[in-house]
Amino acid sequence: NAGVTQTPKFRILKIGQSMTLQCAQDMNHNYMYWYRQDPGMGLKLIYYSVGAGITDKGEVPNGYNVSRSTTEDFPLRLELAAPSQTSVYFCASSDTTGVLPYEQYFGPGTRLTVT
Amino acid sequence: AQTVTQSQPEMSVQEAETVTLSCTYDTSESDYYLFWYKQPPSRQMILVIRQEAYKQQNATENRFSVNFQKAAKSFSLKISDSQLGDAAMYFCAYRSPQGGSEKLVFGKGMKLTVNP
């Protein structure tokens, strides 16, 4: 299994541009999450999904949108990028069954800079 | 809302020695999960150890163990026989038992340096 994959690894955006961060998992997990990590800080939850077609806001959802049309994919959309969105973005997934339920598996992160 | 506090931003330890990383949290819930994650320079978040609040026995994973003090809302991580590969950021995290989100609340992290 590839686990949780994210693309791109790095991206530089100009203020006002839009982009989509891609996230995919091949573990058939029903839960998926998007976090952001600002310098010197822990991760903060942006959005999460408990299954295809179901999404909900986390702690810092403003300026972002998500969709979950399949179990495997959970893209994060940034509309009108702002410097405050400069951060490292992590996607994660988890399952509520199995040997270690609720353990979150993280992708490698996307470093986004908005200038 | 739950909060997680890691009051020590940085620590250092000599190789082969033992170090303890502290974490406190605030919650009104009686059942929950606590985690320690390691983030090396590669940025990958790696689960080190987890503790279920309903379990009185402290979790251990090889050289890693926790001291879980539920009444004090304290969850410290002890690393024994420290190795150079243990150098990383360490994050304490809390997960509510309430169904529906399974989201993690993270502390700000602590940078561990291992000196040869």
PDB file of C-alpha atoms in Angstrom:
ATOM      1  CA  ASN A   1       0.000   0.000   0.000  1.00  0.00           C
ATOM      2  CA  ALA A   2       1.131   3.519  -0.765  1.00  0.00           C
ATOM      3  CA  GLY A   3      -0.759   4.777   2.296  1.00  0.00           C
ATOM      4  CA  VAL A   4      -1.690   8.463   2.133  1.00  0.00           C
ATOM      5  CA  THR A   5      -0.280  10.393  -0.813  1.00  0.00           C
ATOM      6  CA  GLN A   6      -0.332  14.147  -1.385  1.00  0.00           C
ATOM      7  CA  THR A   7       0.451  16.255  -4.415  1.00  0.00           C
ATOM      8  CA  PRO A   8       2.158  18.570  -4.978  1.00  0.00           C
ATOM      9  CA  LYS A   9       5.006  18.530  -2.433  1.00  0.00           C
ATOM     10  CA  PHE A  10       5.714  22.240  -2.862  1.00  0.00           C
ATOM     11  CA  ARG A  11       3.832  25.115  -4.424  1.00  0.00           C
ATOM     12  CA  ILE A  12       4.178  28.873  -4.653  1.00  0.00           C
ATOM     13  CA  LEU A  13       1.021  30.869  -5.309  1.00  0.00           C
ATOM     14  CA  LYS A  14       0.439  34.526  -5.943  1.00  0.00           C
ATOM     15  CA  ILE A  15      -2.156  36.351  -3.879  1.00  0.00           C
ATOM     16  CA  GLY A  16      -5.614  35.793  -5.338  1.00  0.00           C
ATOM     17  CA  GLN A  17      -4.757  32.608  -7.216  1.00  0.00           C
ATOM     18  CA  SER A  18      -6.573  29.348  -6.621  1.00  0.00           C
ATOM     19  CA  MET A  19      -5.379  25.789  -6.412  1.00  0.00           C
ATOM     20  CA  THR A  20      -6.343  22.297  -5.327  1.00  0.00           C
ATOM     21  CA  LEU A  21      -4.240  20.149  -3.032  1.00  0.00           C
ATOM     22  CA  GLN A  22      -4.712  16.512  -3.827  1.00  0.00           C
ATOM     23  CA  CYS A  23      -4.932  13.713  -1.266  1.00  0.00           C
ATOM     24  CA  ALA A  24      -5.514  10.027  -1.842  1.00  0.00           C
ATOM     25  CA  GLN A  25      -5.428   6.936   0.345  1.00  0.00           C
ATOM     26  CA  ASP A  26      -5.510   3.289  -0.639  1.00  0.00           C
ATOM     27  CA  MET A  27      -6.347   1.779   2.750  1.00  0.00           C
ATOM     28  CA  ASN A  28     -10.128   1.986   2.301  1.00  0.00           C
ATOM     29  CA  HIS A  29     -10.372   4.287   5.308  1.00  0.00           C
ATOM     30  CA  ASN A  30     -13.695   5.981   5.807  1.00  0.00           C
ATOM     31  CA  TYR A  31     -12.363   9.034   7.706  1.00  0.00           C
ATOM     32  CA  MET A  32     -10.144  11.654   6.091  1.00  0.00           C
ATOM     33  CA  TYR A  33      -8.794  14.965   7.375  1.00  0.00           C
ATOM     34  CA  TRP A  34      -6.979  18.097   6.319  1.00  0.00           C
ATOM     35  CA  TYR A  35      -4.677  19.862   8.766  1.00  0.00           C
ATOM     36  CA  ARG A  36      -2.419  22.861   8.456  1.00  0.00           C
ATOM     37  CA  GLN A  37       0.796  23.408  10.367  1.00  0.00           C
ATOM     38  CA  ASP A  38       2.067  26.938  10.772  1.00  0.00           C
ATOM     39  CA  PRO A  39       5.699  27.531  11.763  1.00  0.00           C
ATOM     40  CA  GLY A  40       6.391  26.583  15.378  1.00  0.00           C
ATOM     41  CA  MET A  41       2.872  25.323  15.883  1.00  0.00           C
ATOM     42  CA  GLY A  42       0.992  22.084  16.067  1.00  0.00           C
ATOM     43  CA  LEU A  43      -1.476  20.910  13.465  1.00  0.00           C
ATOM     44  CA  LYS A  44      -4.906  22.481  13.240  1.00  0.00           C
ATOM     45  CA  LEU A  45      -7.886  20.786  11.623  1.00  0.00           C
ATOM     46  CA  ILE A  46      -9.303  22.483   8.522  1.00  0.00           C
ATOM     47  CA  TYR A  47     -11.947  20.034   7.299  1.00  0.00           C
ATOM     48  CA  TYR A  48     -12.751  16.396   7.749  1.00  0.00           C
ATOM     49  CA  SER A  49     -14.915  13.741   6.163  1.00  0.00           C
ATOM     50  CA  VAL A  50     -16.498  10.649   7.674  1.00  0.00           C
ATOM     51  CA  GLY A  51     -17.303   9.085   4.326  1.00  0.00           C
ATOM     52  CA  ALA A  52     -17.970   9.764   0.669  1.00  0.00           C
ATOM     53  CA  GLY A  53     -20.360  12.659   0.265  1.00  0.00           C
ATOM     54  CA  ILE A  54     -20.014  13.827   3.893  1.00  0.00           C
ATOM     55  CA  THR A  55     -17.752  16.667   4.973  1.00  0.00           C
ATOM     56  CA  ASP A  56     -17.634  19.027   7.937  1.00  0.00           C
ATOM     57  CA  LYS A  57     -15.669  22.014   9.169  1.00  0.00           C
ATOM     58  CA  GLY A  58     -12.811  21.816  11.581  1.00  0.00           C
ATOM     59  CA  GLU A  59     -11.171  24.544  13.611  1.00  0.00           C
ATOM     60  CA  VAL A  60      -9.870  26.756  10.758  1.00  0.00           C
ATOM     61  CA  PRO A  61     -12.070  26.264   7.644  1.00  0.00           C
ATOM     62  CA  ASN A  62     -12.215  29.845   6.312  1.00  0.00           C
ATOM     63  CA  GLY A  63     -10.751  30.223   2.844  1.00  0.00           C
ATOM     64  CA  TYR A  64     -10.941  26.515   2.025  1.00  0.00           C
ATOM     65  CA  ASN A  65     -13.366  24.079   0.487  1.00  0.00           C
ATOM     66  CA  VAL A  66     -13.418  20.308   0.271  1.00  0.00           C
ATOM     67  CA  SER A  67     -15.315  17.550  -1.465  1.00  0.00           C
ATOM     68  CA  ARG A  68     -15.380  13.790  -1.030  1.00  0.00           C
ATOM     69  CA  SER A  69     -16.858  12.060  -4.058  1.00  0.00           C
ATOM     70  CA  THR A  70     -14.999   8.783  -3.495  1.00  0.00           C
ATOM     71  CA  THR A  71     -13.615   6.916  -0.494  1.00  0.00           C
ATOM     72  CA  GLU A  72     -10.078   7.293  -1.795  1.00  0.00           C
ATOM     73  CA  ASP A  73      -9.830  11.015  -2.597  1.00  0.00           C
ATOM     74  CA  PHE A  74     -10.227  14.132  -0.484  1.00  0.00           C
ATOM     75  CA  PRO A  75      -9.058  17.275  -2.333  1.00  0.00           C
ATOM     76  CA  LEU A  76      -8.661  20.631  -0.587  1.00  0.00           C
ATOM     77  CA  ARG A  77      -9.459  23.733  -2.596  1.00  0.00           C
ATOM     78  CA  LEU A  78      -7.988  27.155  -1.872  1.00  0.00           C
ATOM     79  CA  GLU A  79      -9.902  30.039  -3.405  1.00  0.00           C
ATOM     80  CA  LEU A  80      -8.318  33.497  -3.565  1.00  0.00           C
ATOM     81  CA  ALA A  81      -5.062  32.575  -1.850  1.00  0.00           C
ATOM     82  CA  ALA A  82      -3.867  34.906   0.907  1.00  0.00           C
ATOM     83  CA  PRO A  83      -0.456  35.187   2.650  1.00  0.00           C
ATOM     84  CA  SER A  84      -2.111  33.876   5.833  1.00  0.00           C
ATOM     85  CA  GLN A  85      -2.543  30.539   4.051  1.00  0.00           C
ATOM     86  CA  THR A  86       1.204  30.043   3.817  1.00  0.00           C
ATOM     87  CA  SER A  87       1.648  26.805   5.721  1.00  0.00           C
ATOM     88  CA  VAL A  88       2.352  23.095   5.479  1.00  0.00           C
ATOM     89  CA  TYR A  89      -0.767  21.083   4.736  1.00  0.00           C
ATOM     90  CA  PHE A  90      -1.225  17.514   5.894  1.00  0.00           C
ATOM     91  CA  CYS A  91      -3.829  15.040   4.817  1.00  0.00           C
ATOM     92  CA  ALA A  92      -4.637  12.075   7.059  1.00  0.00           C
ATOM     93  CA  SER A  93      -6.969   9.125   7.119  1.00  0.00           C
ATOM     94  CA  SER A  94      -8.271   6.703   9.715  1.00  0.00           C
ATOM     95  CA  ASP A  95     -10.632   3.828  10.079  1.00  0.00           C
ATOM     96  CA  THR A  96     -13.020   3.024  12.893  1.00  0.00           C
ATOM     97  CA  THR A  97     -12.420  -0.698  12.663  1.00  0.00           C
ATOM     98  CA  GLY A  98      -9.407  -2.943  12.719  1.00  0.00           C
ATOM     99  CA  VAL A  99      -6.605  -3.588  15.160  1.00  0.00           C
ATOM    100  CA  LEU A 100      -5.877   0.076  15.851  1.00  0.00           C
ATOM    101  CA  PRO A 101      -9.123   1.931  15.271  1.00  0.00           C
ATOM    102  CA  TYR A 102      -8.944   5.678  15.046  1.00  0.00           C
ATOM    103  CA  GLU A 103      -5.195   5.797  14.453  1.00  0.00           C
ATOM    104  CA  GLN A 104      -4.576   8.541  11.912  1.00  0.00           C
ATOM    105  CA  TYR A 105      -2.137   7.931   9.087  1.00  0.00           C
ATOM    106  CA  PHE A 106      -0.568  11.075   7.671  1.00  0.00           C
ATOM    107  CA  GLY A 107       0.617  11.987   4.220  1.00  0.00           C
ATOM    108  CA  PRO A 108       4.035  13.630   3.640  1.00  0.00           C
ATOM    109  CA  GLY A 109       2.629  17.153   3.522  1.00  0.00           C
ATOM    110  CA  THR A 110       2.466  19.978   0.984  1.00  0.00           C
ATOM    111  CA  ARG A 111       4.454  23.149   1.638  1.00  0.00           C
ATOM    112  CA  LEU A 112       2.495  26.125   0.267  1.00  0.00           C
ATOM    113  CA  THR A 113       3.810  29.659   0.046  1.00  0.00           C
ATOM    114  CA  VAL A 114       1.541  32.561  -0.916  1.00  0.00           C
ATOM    115  CA  THR A 115       3.323  35.757  -1.977  1.00  0.00           C
TER     116      THR A 115
ATOM    117  CA  ALA B   1     -13.049  22.832  23.994  1.00  0.00           C
ATOM    118  CA  GLN B   2     -10.102  20.632  24.679  1.00  0.00           C
ATOM    119  CA  THR B   3      -6.617  22.123  24.799  1.00  0.00           C
ATOM    120  CA  VAL B   4      -3.186  20.528  24.828  1.00  0.00           C
ATOM    121  CA  THR B   5      -0.157  22.280  26.301  1.00  0.00           C
ATOM    122  CA  GLN B   6       3.486  21.469  25.789  1.00  0.00           C
ATOM    123  CA  SER B   7       5.317  24.006  27.924  1.00  0.00           C
ATOM    124  CA  GLN B   8       8.891  23.125  26.923  1.00  0.00           C
ATOM    125  CA  PRO B   9       9.631  24.295  23.366  1.00  0.00           C
ATOM    126  CA  GLU B  10      13.042  22.606  23.259  1.00  0.00           C
ATOM    127  CA  MET B  11      15.035  19.931  25.061  1.00  0.00           C
ATOM    128  CA  SER B  12      18.312  18.173  24.524  1.00  0.00           C
ATOM    129  CA  VAL B  13      19.627  14.808  25.677  1.00  0.00           C
ATOM    130  CA  GLN B  14      22.865  12.907  25.395  1.00  0.00           C
ATOM    131  CA  GLU B  15      22.839   9.781  23.308  1.00  0.00           C
ATOM    132  CA  ALA B  16      21.993   6.680  25.386  1.00  0.00           C
ATOM    133  CA  GLU B  17      20.454   8.738  28.179  1.00  0.00           C
ATOM    134  CA  THR B  18      16.803   9.102  29.168  1.00  0.00           C
ATOM    135  CA  VAL B  19      14.627  12.140  28.547  1.00  0.00           C
ATOM    136  CA  THR B  20      11.048  12.975  29.537  1.00  0.00           C
ATOM    137  CA  LEU B  21       8.782  15.213  27.481  1.00  0.00           C
ATOM    138  CA  SER B  22       5.853  16.791  29.281  1.00  0.00           C
ATOM    139  CA  CYS B  23       2.290  17.389  28.137  1.00  0.00           C
ATOM    140  CA  THR B  24      -0.810  18.578  29.939  1.00  0.00           C
ATOM    141  CA  TYR B  25      -4.331  18.811  28.619  1.00  0.00           C
ATOM    142  CA  ASP B  26      -7.657  20.225  29.597  1.00  0.00           C
ATOM    143  CA  THR B  27     -10.926  18.361  29.136  1.00  0.00           C
ATOM    144  CA  SER B  28     -14.220  17.752  30.862  1.00  0.00           C
ATOM    145  CA  GLU B  29     -14.579  14.330  29.280  1.00  0.00           C
ATOM    146  CA  SER B  30     -13.879  11.174  31.230  1.00  0.00           C
ATOM    147  CA  ASP B  31     -12.899   8.936  28.351  1.00  0.00           C
ATOM    148  CA  TYR B  32     -10.532   9.928  25.558  1.00  0.00           C
ATOM    149  CA  TYR B  33      -7.343   8.992  23.732  1.00  0.00           C
ATOM    150  CA  LEU B  34      -3.910  10.561  23.987  1.00  0.00           C
ATOM    151  CA  PHE B  35      -1.090  10.285  21.487  1.00  0.00           C
ATOM    152  CA  TRP B  36       2.525  11.233  20.987  1.00  0.00           C
ATOM    153  CA  TYR B  37       3.587  11.911  17.402  1.00  0.00           C
ATOM    154  CA  LYS B  38       7.124  12.348  16.138  1.00  0.00           C
ATOM    155  CA  GLN B  39       7.907  14.667  13.224  1.00  0.00           C
ATOM    156  CA  PRO B  40      11.476  14.335  11.886  1.00  0.00           C
ATOM    157  CA  PRO B  41      12.940  16.854   9.420  1.00  0.00           C
ATOM    158  CA  SER B  42      11.224  14.936   6.613  1.00  0.00           C
ATOM    159  CA  ARG B  43       7.931  16.374   8.034  1.00  0.00           C
ATOM    160  CA  GLN B  44       6.295  12.945   8.117  1.00  0.00           C
ATOM    161  CA  MET B  45       4.033  12.569  11.169  1.00  0.00           C
ATOM    162  CA  ILE B  46       4.779   9.263  12.863  1.00  0.00           C
ATOM    163  CA  LEU B  47       2.711   7.823  15.687  1.00  0.00           C
ATOM    164  CA  VAL B  48       4.975   6.947  18.620  1.00  0.00           C
ATOM    165  CA  ILE B  49       2.548   5.777  21.272  1.00  0.00           C
ATOM    166  CA  ARG B  50      -1.095   5.985  22.285  1.00  0.00           C
ATOM    167  CA  GLN B  51      -2.954   5.773  25.587  1.00  0.00           C
ATOM    168  CA  GLU B  52      -6.609   5.091  26.216  1.00  0.00           C
ATOM    169  CA  ALA B  53      -7.832   7.088  29.210  1.00  0.00           C
ATOM    170  CA  TYR B  54      -9.896   4.194  30.561  1.00  0.00           C
ATOM    171  CA  LYS B  55      -6.754   2.075  30.898  1.00  0.00           C
ATOM    172  CA  GLN B  56      -4.857   2.567  34.139  1.00  0.00           C
ATOM    173  CA  GLN B  57      -1.740   0.835  32.826  1.00  0.00           C
ATOM    174  CA  ASN B  58       0.751   3.126  31.157  1.00  0.00           C
ATOM    175  CA  ALA B  59       1.454   2.331  27.509  1.00  0.00           C
ATOM    176  CA  THR B  60       4.908   1.223  26.415  1.00  0.00           C
ATOM    177  CA  GLU B  61       6.436   0.727  22.975  1.00  0.00           C
ATOM    178  CA  ASN B  62      10.013  -0.527  23.118  1.00  0.00           C
ATOM    179  CA  ARG B  63      12.123   2.448  24.329  1.00  0.00           C
ATOM    180  CA  PHE B  64       9.095   4.716  24.604  1.00  0.00           C
ATOM    181  CA  SER B  65       6.763   4.792  27.585  1.00  0.00           C
ATOM    182  CA  VAL B  66       4.252   7.204  29.018  1.00  0.00           C
ATOM    183  CA  ASN B  67       3.369   8.410  32.487  1.00  0.00           C
ATOM    184  CA  PHE B  68      -0.370   8.990  32.349  1.00  0.00           C
ATOM    185  CA  GLN B  69      -1.766  10.863  35.344  1.00  0.00           C
ATOM    186  CA  LYS B  70      -5.483  11.204  34.661  1.00  0.00           C
ATOM    187  CA  ALA B  71      -6.374  13.246  37.730  1.00  0.00           C
ATOM    188  CA  ALA B  72      -3.573  15.695  36.996  1.00  0.00           C
ATOM    189  CA  LYS B  73      -4.362  15.648  33.250  1.00  0.00           C
ATOM    190  CA  SER B  74      -0.743  14.941  32.527  1.00  0.00           C
ATOM    191  CA  PHE B  75       0.699  12.738  29.793  1.00  0.00           C
ATOM    192  CA  SER B  76       4.485  12.646  29.634  1.00  0.00           C
ATOM    193  CA  LEU B  77       6.649  10.656  27.234  1.00  0.00           C
ATOM    194  CA  LYS B  78       9.834   8.965  28.400  1.00  0.00           C
ATOM    195  CA  ILE B  79      12.453   8.015  25.846  1.00  0.00           C
ATOM    196  CA  SER B  80      15.044   5.576  27.163  1.00  0.00           C
ATOM    197  CA  ASP B  81      18.444   4.903  25.637  1.00  0.00           C
ATOM    198  CA  SER B  82      18.076   7.931  23.356  1.00  0.00           C
ATOM    199  CA  GLN B  83      19.334   7.504  19.817  1.00  0.00           C
ATOM    200  CA  LEU B  84      20.381  10.047  17.212  1.00  0.00           C
ATOM    201  CA  GLY B  85      17.339   9.066  15.174  1.00  0.00           C
ATOM    202  CA  ASP B  86      15.066  10.235  17.998  1.00  0.00           C
ATOM    203  CA  ALA B  87      15.915  13.857  17.177  1.00  0.00           C
ATOM    204  CA  ALA B  88      12.667  15.427  15.944  1.00  0.00           C
ATOM    205  CA  MET B  89       9.691  17.547  16.857  1.00  0.00           C
ATOM    206  CA  TYR B  90       7.343  15.738  19.236  1.00  0.00           C
ATOM    207  CA  PHE B  91       3.653  16.534  19.424  1.00  0.00           C
ATOM    208  CA  CYS B  92       1.190  15.536  22.071  1.00  0.00           C
ATOM    209  CA  ALA B  93      -2.377  15.091  20.811  1.00  0.00           C
ATOM    210  CA  TYR B  94      -5.838  14.502  22.284  1.00  0.00           C
ATOM    211  CA  ARG B  95      -8.779  12.778  20.691  1.00  0.00           C
ATOM    212  CA  SER B  96     -12.298  13.017  21.984  1.00  0.00           C
ATOM    213  CA  PRO B  97     -14.288   9.814  22.321  1.00  0.00           C
ATOM    214  CA  GLN B  98     -17.342  11.458  20.829  1.00  0.00           C
ATOM    215  CA  GLY B  99     -18.263   9.927  17.557  1.00  0.00           C
ATOM    216  CA  GLY B 100     -18.523  11.863  14.370  1.00  0.00           C
ATOM    217  CA  SER B 101     -15.157  13.492  13.849  1.00  0.00           C
ATOM    218  CA  GLU B 102     -12.333  11.578  15.489  1.00  0.00           C
ATOM    219  CA  LYS B 103     -10.312  14.764  15.128  1.00  0.00           C
ATOM    220  CA  LEU B 104      -7.014  15.316  16.912  1.00  0.00           C
ATOM    221  CA  VAL B 105      -6.145  18.396  18.973  1.00  0.00           C
ATOM    222  CA  PHE B 106      -2.402  19.004  18.965  1.00  0.00           C
ATOM    223  CA  GLY B 107      -0.012  20.803  21.264  1.00  0.00           C
ATOM    224  CA  LYS B 108       2.520  23.238  19.806  1.00  0.00           C
ATOM    225  CA  GLY B 109       5.268  20.661  19.847  1.00  0.00           C
ATOM    226  CA  MET B 110       8.719  20.311  21.362  1.00  0.00           C
ATOM    227  CA  LYS B 111      12.020  20.068  19.559  1.00  0.00           C
ATOM    228  CA  LEU B 112      14.266  17.280  20.840  1.00  0.00           C
ATOM    229  CA  THR B 113      17.976  17.370  20.087  1.00  0.00           C
ATOM    230  CA  VAL B 114      20.095  14.296  20.687  1.00  0.00           C
ATOM    231  CA  ASN B 115      23.789  14.998  21.253  1.00  0.00           C
ATOM    232  CA  PRO B 116      26.360  12.330  20.327  1.00  0.00           C
TER     233      PRO B 116
END
